[in-house]
Coordinates of C-alpha atoms and ligand atoms in Angstrom, one line a residue:
M1 CA -38.2 -17.4 22.8
S2 CA -34.5 -17.1 23.9
T3 CA -33.3 -20.5 25.3
I4 CA -30.8 -18.8 27.6
A5 CA -33.5 -16.2 29.0
A6 CA -35.8 -19.3 29.3
F7 CA -33.3 -21.2 31.2
Y8 CA -32.8 -18.5 34.0
G9 CA -36.6 -18.2 34.5
G10 CA -37.5 -19.8 38.1
K11 CA -33.9 -19.8 39.0
S12 CA -32.4 -18.6 42.1
I13 CA -29.3 -16.6 41.5
L14 CA -26.4 -15.6 43.7
I15 CA -24.4 -12.5 42.8
T16 CA -21.5 -10.9 44.4
G17 CA -20.1 -7.6 43.6
A18 CA -23.9 -6.7 42.5
T19 CA -23.1 -3.2 43.4
G20 CA -20.2 -2.8 41.2
F21 CA -20.0 -2.0 37.5
L22 CA -20.2 -5.2 36.3
G23 CA -22.8 -6.6 38.5
K24 CA -25.3 -3.6 38.0
V25 CA -25.2 -4.2 34.3
L26 CA -25.9 -8.2 34.7
M27 CA -28.7 -7.7 37.3
E28 CA -30.1 -5.7 35.0
K29 CA -30.0 -7.8 32.0
L30 CA -31.3 -10.8 34.0
F31 CA -34.4 -9.0 35.2
R32 CA -35.0 -7.6 32.0
T33 CA -34.7 -10.8 29.9
S34 CA -35.8 -13.3 32.8
P35 CA -38.4 -11.3 34.7
D36 CA -39.8 -14.6 35.9
L37 CA -36.6 -15.6 37.7
K38 CA -37.4 -16.6 41.3
V39 CA -35.1 -14.5 43.3
I40 CA -31.3 -12.8 42.9
Y41 CA -29.4 -12.7 46.1
I42 CA -26.6 -10.2 46.5
L43 CA -23.8 -10.2 49.0
V44 CA -23.7 -6.7 50.1
R45 CA -21.8 -4.6 53.0
P46 CA -23.3 -2.1 54.9
K47 CA -21.4 1.0 53.5
E48 CA -21.1 4.9 54.3
G49 CA -23.8 5.0 56.8
Q50 CA -26.0 3.3 54.8
T51 CA -28.4 0.4 55.1
L52 CA -28.4 -2.7 52.7
Q53 CA -31.8 -1.3 51.8
Q54 CA -30.6 2.0 51.0
R55 CA -27.9 0.6 49.0
V56 CA -30.5 -1.5 46.9
F57 CA -32.6 1.1 46.5
Q58 CA -29.8 3.4 45.0
V59 CA -28.9 0.6 42.4
L60 CA -32.4 0.3 41.2
D61 CA -33.1 4.0 41.2
S62 CA -30.4 4.5 38.6
K63 CA -31.2 5.1 35.3
L64 CA -29.9 2.0 34.1
F65 CA -33.1 0.2 35.3
E66 CA -35.6 2.1 34.0
K67 CA -36.4 -0.4 31.1
V68 CA -36.5 -3.4 33.6
K69 CA -39.3 -1.5 36.0
E70 CA -41.4 -1.5 32.8
V71 CA -41.1 -5.4 32.3
C72 CA -40.5 -6.5 36.2
P73 CA -42.3 -3.8 38.0
N74 CA -41.8 -6.0 41.4
V75 CA -38.0 -6.0 40.9
H76 CA -37.9 -4.8 44.2
E77 CA -39.2 -7.9 45.7
K78 CA -36.9 -10.1 43.7
I79 CA -33.8 -8.5 45.1
R80 CA -32.8 -10.3 48.4
A81 CA -30.1 -8.5 49.8
I82 CA -27.7 -10.4 52.4
S83 CA -25.7 -8.4 54.8
A84 CA -22.1 -10.1 54.1
D85 CA -18.2 -8.9 53.8
L86 CA -16.0 -10.8 51.9
N87 CA -13.0 -9.7 54.1
Q88 CA -14.6 -11.4 57.2
N89 CA -14.2 -15.2 58.1
D90 CA -17.3 -17.0 56.6
F91 CA -18.4 -13.5 55.1
A92 CA -20.0 -12.6 58.4
I93 CA -23.3 -13.9 57.0
S94 CA -26.0 -14.7 59.8
K95 CA -26.5 -18.4 59.9
E96 CA -30.2 -18.2 58.5
D97 CA -29.0 -16.3 55.6
V98 CA -26.3 -18.8 54.8
Q99 CA -28.9 -21.5 55.3
E100 CA -31.3 -19.9 52.8
L101 CA -28.4 -19.5 50.4
L102 CA -27.3 -23.3 50.9
S103 CA -30.8 -24.5 50.3
H104 CA -31.8 -22.4 47.4
T105 CA -29.2 -21.2 45.1
N106 CA -28.9 -22.6 41.4
I107 CA -26.3 -20.2 39.9
I108 CA -23.4 -18.1 41.1
F109 CA -21.8 -15.3 39.5
H110 CA -18.7 -14.2 41.5
C111 CA -17.9 -10.9 40.5
A112 CA -16.6 -8.9 43.7
A113 CA -13.1 -8.2 43.5
T114 CA -10.7 -5.5 44.6
V115 CA -9.8 -3.9 41.2
R116 CA -7.3 -1.5 42.6
F117 CA -4.1 -2.4 41.0
D118 CA -1.9 -1.0 43.9
D119 CA -3.8 -2.4 46.8
H120 CA -1.7 -4.2 49.4
L121 CA -1.1 -7.9 48.8
R122 CA -2.6 -8.7 52.0
H123 CA -6.1 -7.2 50.9
A124 CA -5.8 -8.4 47.3
V125 CA -5.3 -12.0 48.6
Q126 CA -8.2 -11.8 50.8
L127 CA -10.9 -10.6 48.7
N128 CA -9.3 -11.9 45.2
V129 CA -8.1 -15.4 46.6
T130 CA -9.4 -16.3 50.2
A131 CA -13.0 -15.1 49.4
T132 CA -13.2 -17.1 46.4
Q133 CA -12.0 -20.2 48.0
Q134 CA -14.6 -19.5 50.9
L135 CA -17.3 -19.0 48.3
L136 CA -16.4 -22.2 46.4
L137 CA -16.5 -24.3 49.9
M138 CA -20.3 -22.6 50.4
A139 CA -20.8 -23.8 46.7
S140 CA -19.9 -27.2 47.4
Q141 CA -22.6 -27.3 50.0
M142 CA -25.5 -26.1 47.8
P143 CA -27.3 -29.4 46.7
K144 CA -29.5 -27.2 43.8
L145 CA -26.2 -25.6 42.4
E146 CA -26.1 -25.9 38.6
A147 CA -23.0 -23.6 37.7
F148 CA -20.3 -21.1 39.5
I149 CA -19.2 -18.8 37.1
H150 CA -16.2 -16.8 38.3
I151 CA -15.2 -13.5 36.8
S152 CA -11.5 -13.1 36.4
T153 CA -9.6 -11.0 33.9
A154 CA -7.8 -11.1 30.2
F155 CA -4.9 -9.3 32.2
S156 CA -4.3 -12.5 34.8
N157 CA -1.3 -13.7 32.7
C158 CA -0.4 -10.3 31.0
N159 CA 3.2 -11.5 31.8
L160 CA 2.6 -13.6 28.8
K161 CA 2.6 -12.0 25.2
H162 CA 0.0 -15.2 24.1
I163 CA -2.7 -16.3 26.4
D164 CA -4.7 -19.4 25.9
E165 CA -7.9 -19.9 27.5
V166 CA -6.5 -22.1 30.3
V167 CA -5.5 -21.6 33.8
Y168 CA -1.8 -21.1 34.1
P169 CA 0.1 -22.4 37.2
C170 CA 1.5 -19.9 39.6
P171 CA 5.2 -20.3 41.1
V172 CA 3.8 -20.1 44.7
E173 CA 0.8 -22.3 45.3
P174 CA -2.0 -20.0 46.4
K175 CA -2.6 -22.0 49.5
K176 CA 0.8 -21.0 50.9
I177 CA 0.4 -17.5 50.0
I178 CA -3.0 -17.5 51.8
D179 CA -1.5 -19.1 54.8
S180 CA 1.3 -16.8 54.9
M181 CA -0.7 -13.5 54.7
E182 CA -2.1 -14.7 58.2
W183 CA 1.2 -14.6 60.3
L184 CA 3.6 -12.3 58.3
D185 CA 3.4 -8.7 59.1
D186 CA 2.8 -5.5 56.8
A187 CA 6.5 -4.6 56.4
I188 CA 7.7 -8.3 55.5
I189 CA 4.9 -8.6 53.0
D190 CA 5.9 -5.2 51.5
E191 CA 9.3 -6.5 51.0
I192 CA 8.7 -9.8 49.6
T193 CA 5.8 -8.2 47.2
P194 CA 7.7 -7.5 44.3
K195 CA 9.2 -11.0 44.3
L196 CA 6.1 -12.7 44.4
I197 CA 4.4 -10.5 41.5
G198 CA 7.3 -11.2 39.6
D199 CA 6.9 -9.9 36.3
R200 CA 3.3 -9.1 36.5
P201 CA 3.0 -5.2 37.1
N202 CA 0.4 -5.3 40.1
T203 CA -1.1 -6.7 43.1
Y204 CA -4.3 -7.1 40.9
T205 CA -3.2 -9.3 38.1
Y206 CA -1.2 -11.1 40.5
T207 CA -4.0 -12.1 42.7
K208 CA -6.7 -12.8 39.9
A209 CA -4.3 -15.2 38.6
L210 CA -3.7 -17.1 42.1
G211 CA -7.9 -16.9 42.5
E212 CA -8.2 -18.8 39.2
V213 CA -5.8 -21.5 40.3
V214 CA -7.8 -21.7 43.5
V215 CA -11.3 -22.2 41.1
Q216 CA -9.4 -24.9 39.4
Q217 CA -8.1 -26.7 42.3
E218 CA -10.7 -26.5 44.7
G219 CA -14.0 -26.3 42.5
G220 CA -13.7 -30.2 41.9
G221 CA -17.3 -31.8 41.5
L222 CA -18.9 -28.3 40.6
N223 CA -19.6 -26.7 37.2
I224 CA -17.4 -23.9 36.8
A225 CA -16.4 -21.7 34.3
I226 CA -14.1 -18.7 34.3
V227 CA -15.0 -15.5 32.2
R228 CA -11.7 -13.2 31.5
P229 CA -12.9 -9.6 30.3
S230 CA -10.2 -7.4 29.2
I231 CA -10.8 -3.4 30.0
M232 CA -14.3 -3.0 30.7
G233 CA -15.8 0.1 29.2
A234 CA -19.4 1.6 28.8
T235 CA -22.4 -0.3 27.4
W236 CA -22.6 -0.8 23.7
Q237 CA -26.0 -1.4 22.9
E238 CA -28.0 -2.4 26.2
P239 CA -30.0 -1.1 28.1
F240 CA -28.9 2.0 26.0
P241 CA -25.4 3.2 24.4
G242 CA -22.7 4.7 26.7
W243 CA -24.3 3.8 30.3
V244 CA -21.2 3.7 32.7
D245 CA -21.0 4.6 36.5
N246 CA -17.3 3.8 37.0
L247 CA -14.2 5.8 37.4
N248 CA -11.9 3.0 36.7
G249 CA -9.8 2.9 33.5
P250 CA -10.6 4.5 30.4
S251 CA -13.3 6.6 32.3
G252 CA -11.1 8.2 34.4
L253 CA -8.9 9.2 31.6
I254 CA -11.8 10.5 29.7
I255 CA -12.8 12.8 32.3
A256 CA -9.3 14.1 33.2
A257 CA -9.1 14.9 29.5
G258 CA -12.4 16.7 29.2
K259 CA -11.9 18.6 32.1
G260 CA -8.4 19.9 30.7
F261 CA -6.6 18.3 33.5
L262 CA -4.6 15.8 31.3
R263 CA -3.1 16.8 28.0
S264 CA -1.4 13.8 27.0
I265 CA -0.4 10.5 27.9
R266 CA 2.5 8.2 27.1
A267 CA 0.9 5.7 25.2
T268 CA 2.1 3.7 22.1
P269 CA -0.7 4.8 19.7
M270 CA -0.5 1.5 17.5
A271 CA -0.9 -0.8 20.6
V272 CA -4.5 -2.6 20.8
A273 CA -6.7 -0.9 23.0
D274 CA -8.5 -4.0 24.1
L275 CA -11.6 -2.3 25.4
I276 CA -14.8 -4.7 26.1
P277 CA -18.3 -3.3 26.4
A278 CA -19.8 -4.1 29.9
D279 CA -23.0 -5.4 27.9
T280 CA -20.8 -7.6 25.8
V281 CA -19.2 -9.1 29.0
V282 CA -22.5 -9.5 30.8
N283 CA -24.1 -11.5 27.5
L284 CA -21.1 -13.7 27.6
T285 CA -21.3 -14.1 31.0
L286 CA -25.0 -15.4 30.9
A287 CA -24.3 -17.6 28.0
V288 CA -21.4 -19.2 30.0
G289 CA -24.1 -20.0 32.8
W290 CA -26.4 -21.5 30.6
Y291 CA -23.9 -23.6 28.9
T292 CA -21.8 -24.6 32.0
A293 CA -25.5 -25.9 33.6
V294 CA -26.9 -27.6 30.9
H295 CA -23.9 -29.1 29.0
R296 CA -21.7 -29.5 32.1
P297 CA -18.2 -29.6 30.3
K298 CA -15.8 -31.8 31.8
S299 CA -13.3 -29.4 32.8
T300 CA -13.1 -25.9 33.9
L301 CA -13.8 -24.0 30.7
V302 CA -12.0 -20.7 30.3
Y303 CA -13.6 -17.9 28.3
H304 CA -12.0 -14.6 26.9
C305 CA -14.0 -11.7 26.4
T306 CA -11.4 -9.7 24.6
S307 CA -11.8 -7.6 21.3
G308 CA -8.2 -7.3 20.0
N309 CA -8.1 -10.5 17.7
L310 CA -11.5 -10.3 16.2
N311 CA -12.0 -6.4 15.8
P312 CA -8.7 -4.6 16.6
C313 CA -8.6 -0.5 17.9
N314 CA -5.3 1.1 18.9
W315 CA -4.9 3.7 21.4
G316 CA -4.2 6.2 18.7
K317 CA -7.6 5.9 17.1
M318 CA -9.4 6.0 20.6
G319 CA -7.7 9.2 21.5
F320 CA -8.4 10.9 18.4
Q321 CA -12.0 10.0 18.5
V322 CA -12.0 11.0 22.2
L323 CA -10.9 14.3 21.1
A324 CA -13.4 14.4 18.2
T325 CA -16.3 14.2 20.5
F326 CA -14.8 16.6 22.8
E327 CA -14.5 19.2 19.9
K328 CA -17.8 18.2 18.2
I329 CA -15.5 17.5 14.8
P330 CA -15.3 14.5 12.6
F331 CA -12.5 12.1 13.5
E332 CA -10.7 12.8 10.2
R333 CA -10.4 16.4 11.5
A334 CA -9.2 15.5 14.9
F335 CA -6.7 13.0 13.6
R336 CA -5.0 15.6 11.0
R337 CA -4.5 18.7 13.8
P338 CA -1.0 18.9 14.2
N339 CA -1.5 19.5 17.9
A340 CA -3.5 16.4 18.6
D341 CA -1.2 15.1 21.3
F342 CA -3.8 12.9 23.3
T343 CA -1.3 10.1 23.1
T344 CA 2.2 10.1 22.5
N345 CA 5.0 7.7 23.3
N346 CA 7.5 9.9 23.4
I347 CA 9.5 10.0 26.6
S348 CA 10.6 13.4 26.6
T349 CA 7.3 14.9 25.7
H350 CA 5.8 12.7 28.9
Y351 CA 8.3 14.2 31.3
W352 CA 7.8 17.9 29.9
N353 CA 4.0 17.2 30.1
A354 CA 4.4 15.9 33.9
V355 CA 6.0 19.2 34.6
S356 CA 3.6 21.3 32.6
H357 CA 0.4 19.3 34.6
R358 CA 2.1 20.0 37.9
A359 CA 3.7 23.6 38.0
P360 CA 0.0 24.9 37.0
A361 CA -1.4 23.0 39.7
I362 CA 1.0 24.5 42.3
I363 CA 0.6 27.8 41.2
Y364 CA -3.4 27.7 41.4
D365 CA -3.0 25.9 44.7
F366 CA -0.9 29.2 45.8
Y367 CA -3.6 31.5 44.5
L368 CA -6.0 29.4 46.6
R369 CA -3.9 29.9 50.0
L370 CA -3.5 33.6 49.0
T371 CA -7.5 33.8 48.7
G372 CA -8.0 31.8 51.9
R373 CA -9.3 28.8 50.6
K374 CA -8.1 25.1 50.9
P375 CA -5.7 24.0 48.2
R376 CA -6.7 20.7 46.3
M377 CA -4.9 20.8 42.9
T378 CA -2.0 19.3 43.6
K379 CA -3.1 16.5 45.5
L380 CA -5.9 15.8 42.7
M381 CA -3.1 16.0 39.9
N382 CA -0.6 13.8 41.9
R383 CA -3.5 11.2 42.0
L384 CA -4.5 11.8 38.4
L385 CA -0.5 11.3 37.3
R386 CA 0.0 8.3 39.6
T387 CA -3.1 6.6 38.1
V388 CA -1.8 7.3 34.6
S389 CA 1.1 5.9 35.4
M390 CA -0.2 2.7 36.4
L391 CA -2.3 2.6 33.4
E392 CA 1.0 3.0 31.4
Y393 CA 1.9 -0.7 31.3
F394 CA -1.4 -1.4 29.7
I395 CA -1.2 1.2 27.2
N396 CA 2.1 0.6 25.7
R397 CA 1.8 -3.1 25.1
S398 CA -0.2 -5.5 23.0
W399 CA -1.4 -9.2 24.1
E400 CA -3.0 -12.1 21.9
W401 CA -5.7 -13.8 23.7
S402 CA -7.2 -17.1 21.8
T403 CA -10.7 -17.3 21.8
H404 CA -11.6 -20.8 20.9
N405 CA -14.0 -21.1 23.5
T406 CA -15.8 -18.0 23.1
E407 CA -16.0 -18.5 19.5
M408 CA -17.7 -22.5 20.2
L409 CA -20.0 -20.7 22.8
M410 CA -21.2 -18.5 20.0
S411 CA -21.5 -21.3 17.4
E412 CA -23.9 -23.2 20.3
L413 CA -26.2 -20.5 20.5
S414 CA -29.4 -20.5 18.7
P415 CA -29.9 -17.4 16.3
E416 CA -32.3 -15.9 18.8
D417 CA -29.8 -16.2 21.4
Q418 CA -27.0 -14.6 19.4
R419 CA -29.2 -11.6 18.9
V420 CA -30.4 -11.5 22.5
F421 CA -27.2 -12.4 24.1
N422 CA -25.0 -10.9 21.6
F423 CA -21.2 -10.9 22.4
D424 CA -19.9 -10.9 19.0
V425 CA -17.3 -7.8 19.1
R426 CA -16.8 -8.0 15.4
Q427 CA -20.2 -6.3 14.6
L428 CA -18.8 -3.3 16.7
N429 CA -18.2 0.2 15.5
W430 CA -15.4 1.5 17.3
L431 CA -15.9 5.3 16.6
E432 CA -19.6 5.2 17.3
Y433 CA -19.1 3.2 20.4
I434 CA -16.1 5.8 21.5
E435 CA -18.5 8.7 20.9
N436 CA -21.3 7.3 22.9
Y437 CA -18.7 6.2 25.5
V438 CA -17.4 9.7 26.0
L439 CA -21.2 11.3 26.0
G440 CA -22.3 8.4 28.4
V441 CA -19.4 9.6 30.9
K442 CA -20.7 13.1 30.7
K443 CA -24.3 12.2 31.2
Y444 CA -24.1 9.0 33.4
L445 CA -21.3 9.3 35.4
L446 CA -20.6 13.3 35.8
K447 CA -24.5 13.5 35.6
E448 CA -24.1 17.0 33.3
D449 CA -26.3 18.7 31.2
M450 CA -26.0 17.9 27.5
A451 CA -26.9 21.2 26.8
G452 CA -23.5 22.5 28.1
I453 CA -21.7 21.1 25.4
P454 CA -21.1 24.1 23.6
E455 CA -20.1 25.8 26.7
A456 CA -17.5 23.0 27.7
K457 CA -16.2 23.0 24.1
Q458 CA -15.2 26.8 24.9
H459 CA -13.8 26.1 28.4
L460 CA -11.8 23.2 26.8
K461 CA -10.2 25.8 24.2
R462 CA -9.6 28.1 26.9
L463 CA -7.7 25.6 29.1
R464 CA -5.8 24.7 25.8
N465 CA -4.8 28.2 25.1
I466 CA -3.5 28.9 28.8
H467 CA -1.8 25.5 28.5
Y468 CA 0.2 26.5 25.3
L469 CA 0.8 30.1 27.0
F470 CA 1.9 28.2 29.9
N471 CA 4.4 26.2 28.2
T472 CA 5.7 28.8 26.2
A473 CA 6.2 30.9 29.3
L474 CA 7.9 27.8 30.9
F475 CA 10.1 27.1 27.8
L476 CA 11.5 30.8 27.6
I477 CA 12.3 31.0 31.4
V478 CA 14.2 27.5 31.4
W479 CA 16.1 28.6 28.1
R480 CA 17.2 32.0 29.7
L481 CA 18.4 30.3 32.9
L482 CA 20.1 28.2 30.8
I483 CA 21.7 30.9 28.5
A484 CA 22.5 32.5 31.6
R485 CA 24.7 29.7 33.1
S486 CA 25.9 27.6 30.0
Q487 CA 28.4 28.4 27.5
V488 CA 27.0 25.7 25.1
A489 CA 23.1 27.1 25.5
R490 CA 24.9 30.9 24.5
N491 CA 26.4 29.3 21.3
V492 CA 23.1 27.5 20.3
W493 CA 21.2 30.4 20.9
F494 CA 23.7 32.7 18.9
F495 CA 23.5 30.1 16.2
I496 CA 20.1 30.3 15.9
V497 CA 19.8 34.0 16.1
S498 CA 22.6 34.7 13.3
F499 CA 21.0 31.8 11.2
C500 CA 17.5 33.6 11.2
Y501 CA 19.1 37.0 10.6
K502 CA 21.1 35.4 7.7
F503 CA 17.8 33.9 6.4
L504 CA 15.9 37.2 6.6
S505 CA 18.6 39.1 4.9
Y506 CA 18.5 36.7 2.2
F507 CA 14.9 36.8 2.0
R508 CA 15.0 40.6 1.7
A509 CA 17.6 40.6 -0.9
S510 CA 16.0 38.1 -3.1
S511 CA 12.7 39.8 -2.9
T512 CA 14.8 43.5 -4.0
L513 CA 16.3 41.6 -7.0
K514 CA 12.8 40.8 -8.1
V515 CA 11.6 44.2 -8.1
Ligands
NAP1 N1 -13.6 -3.1 35.6 C1 -13.0 -3.8 34.4 O1 -12.4 -3.0 33.7 C2 -12.4 -5.4 34.7 C3 -11.9 -5.9 33.5 C4 -11.7 -7.2 33.7 C5 -12.4 -7.7 34.8 N2 -12.9 -7.4 35.5 C6 -13.5 -8.0 36.6 O2 -14.9 -8.2 36.9 C7 -15.3 -8.1 38.3 C8 -16.1 -6.9 38.7 O3 -15.5 -5.7 38.5 P1 -16.1 -4.2 38.5 O4 -15.5 -3.3 37.4 O5 -17.6 -4.2 38.6 O6 -15.4 -3.9 39.9 P2 -16.3 -2.5 41.2 O7 -16.8 -1.8 40.3 O8 -15.1 -2.2 41.7 O9 -17.2 -3.6 41.7 C9 -16.3 -4.5 43.0 C10 -17.6 -5.0 43.9 O10 -16.9 -5.8 44.4 C11 -17.7 -5.7 46.0 N3 -16.8 -5.8 46.9 C12 -15.6 -5.5 47.0 N4 -15.1 -5.7 48.3 C13 -16.2 -6.2 49.0 C14 -16.3 -6.9 50.0 N5 -15.2 -6.9 51.2 N6 -17.5 -7.3 50.8 C15 -18.6 -7.7 49.8 N7 -18.5 -7.0 48.5 C16 -17.3 -6.3 48.0 C17 -18.1 -4.0 45.8 O11 -19.0 -3.5 46.7 P3 -19.0 -2.3 47.1 O12 -19.9 -1.8 46.3 O13 -19.4 -2.5 48.9 O14 -17.8 -1.6 47.2 C18 -18.4 -3.9 44.4 O15 -20.0 -4.6 44.4 C19 -14.1 -8.1 39.1 O16 -13.8 -9.5 39.3 C20 -12.8 -7.5 38.3 O17 -11.8 -8.4 38.4 C21 -13.3 -6.0 35.6

């Protein structure tokens, strides 16, 4: 019997962000391995005209929970959804619900966050810092609380090259930032945001770093740990390979490339793609929950949930395997293809591609307008290119994360726990994982029929040919305009033409001589 699974039996567990990508995989694993747990409280906000119950039903109705329903048929009864908005004071939870949470909660997994890289600083602080502070305050009033696990990100200190499993101080105290957000207006916040975030690329990484400082400063007296995952991808093994329902990060890129919208991205092919499967993050998080509650470490331990230092994969390899899966060809063939341009760090290629991505969208919208339909492609393409540009910081750099605490924890687990809560990424086969990821995106995120793969392949081929044709036409038009206006361009053109002519004459003469 797994010690960790037994530990969660009979427990009342509070999860924030349970309707998000990580939260769902976490709940699924808890129910599957500890079906005798008492209750999972989830803080949910009503959304898009759906009631709380409808939101819970939607989560449980997903394919992700199919196995759970076999081992825990009364799973509906074990979820207690509490109406809460983490943007509001005291989360806008009713008094009765607060009382219930305070009296019963044994373990907290704090997953909720805004993961939008370019969120307004006020909103990002509210959710990633202030809400964490408020949750800690609630936690300090819970007599039965055994552990508080805070989910952060490995990129909270991405301004450093080497990152240790420690909480780094921030130049401005989080409390001062929280206070200032209350009285500064949006225009001033916009002005000071670049100065506050300093050498971090966005408000997300900055506020996640502030959140960690809050946890360390205000979690005194609680058993707290911080888990820092890197870029979370589809599941590796559990409950089945390739499950994903989130457009963030690589999934969005895979869809854009698979649909033929994105031909290349400016990535450094040798930079480490620090991807980590969602089920690996969940296994580590549950092991951390157990260890923190049972062993009660004296200080707040930080655990890096990363792959780069134990089993590195780079963006080049990932790009070729994505391509290989699209085309149903072996990795080696995709790798050898001369036009395999999924990743390139060539800046001129990048700008050329930005033009050649936008121009067809504009033409297509023109066609839609002509035929009386609503144009949508330019907007979509602009959004996509903006997302890609926000990701560029992360796909052109490598970081080193130390993993002493994570490795220590692995050595503390029994062989059975190491098997049931496996977070050893050294066992991960990247090519297999990426293939399952791409197929999972098609199946679980886009909900497309797998029988349509040959047709999709044909479609991709057609789009590729249109792209080449378009690039050639665009190149010829630009070249023609240049020749008409620039003497240098005319000289280059005459040089090329005369060079080709001489080469052909030489070739003809030498073949005549042979005869
Ligand atoms: N995704 C990654 O690659 C990645 C990598 C490293 C670390 N992380 C960390 O992992 C955690 C989970 O990320 P994720 O990818 O699962 O994010 P996600 O899918 O965007 O989920 C975010 C969750 O937070 C909830 N939430 C947001 N605002 C809320 C509010 N005002 N009140 C109540 N709930 C609110 C969302 O609820 P709704 O369903 O109502 O929106 C959702 O359940 C975050 O702390 C993130 O920083 C993620």
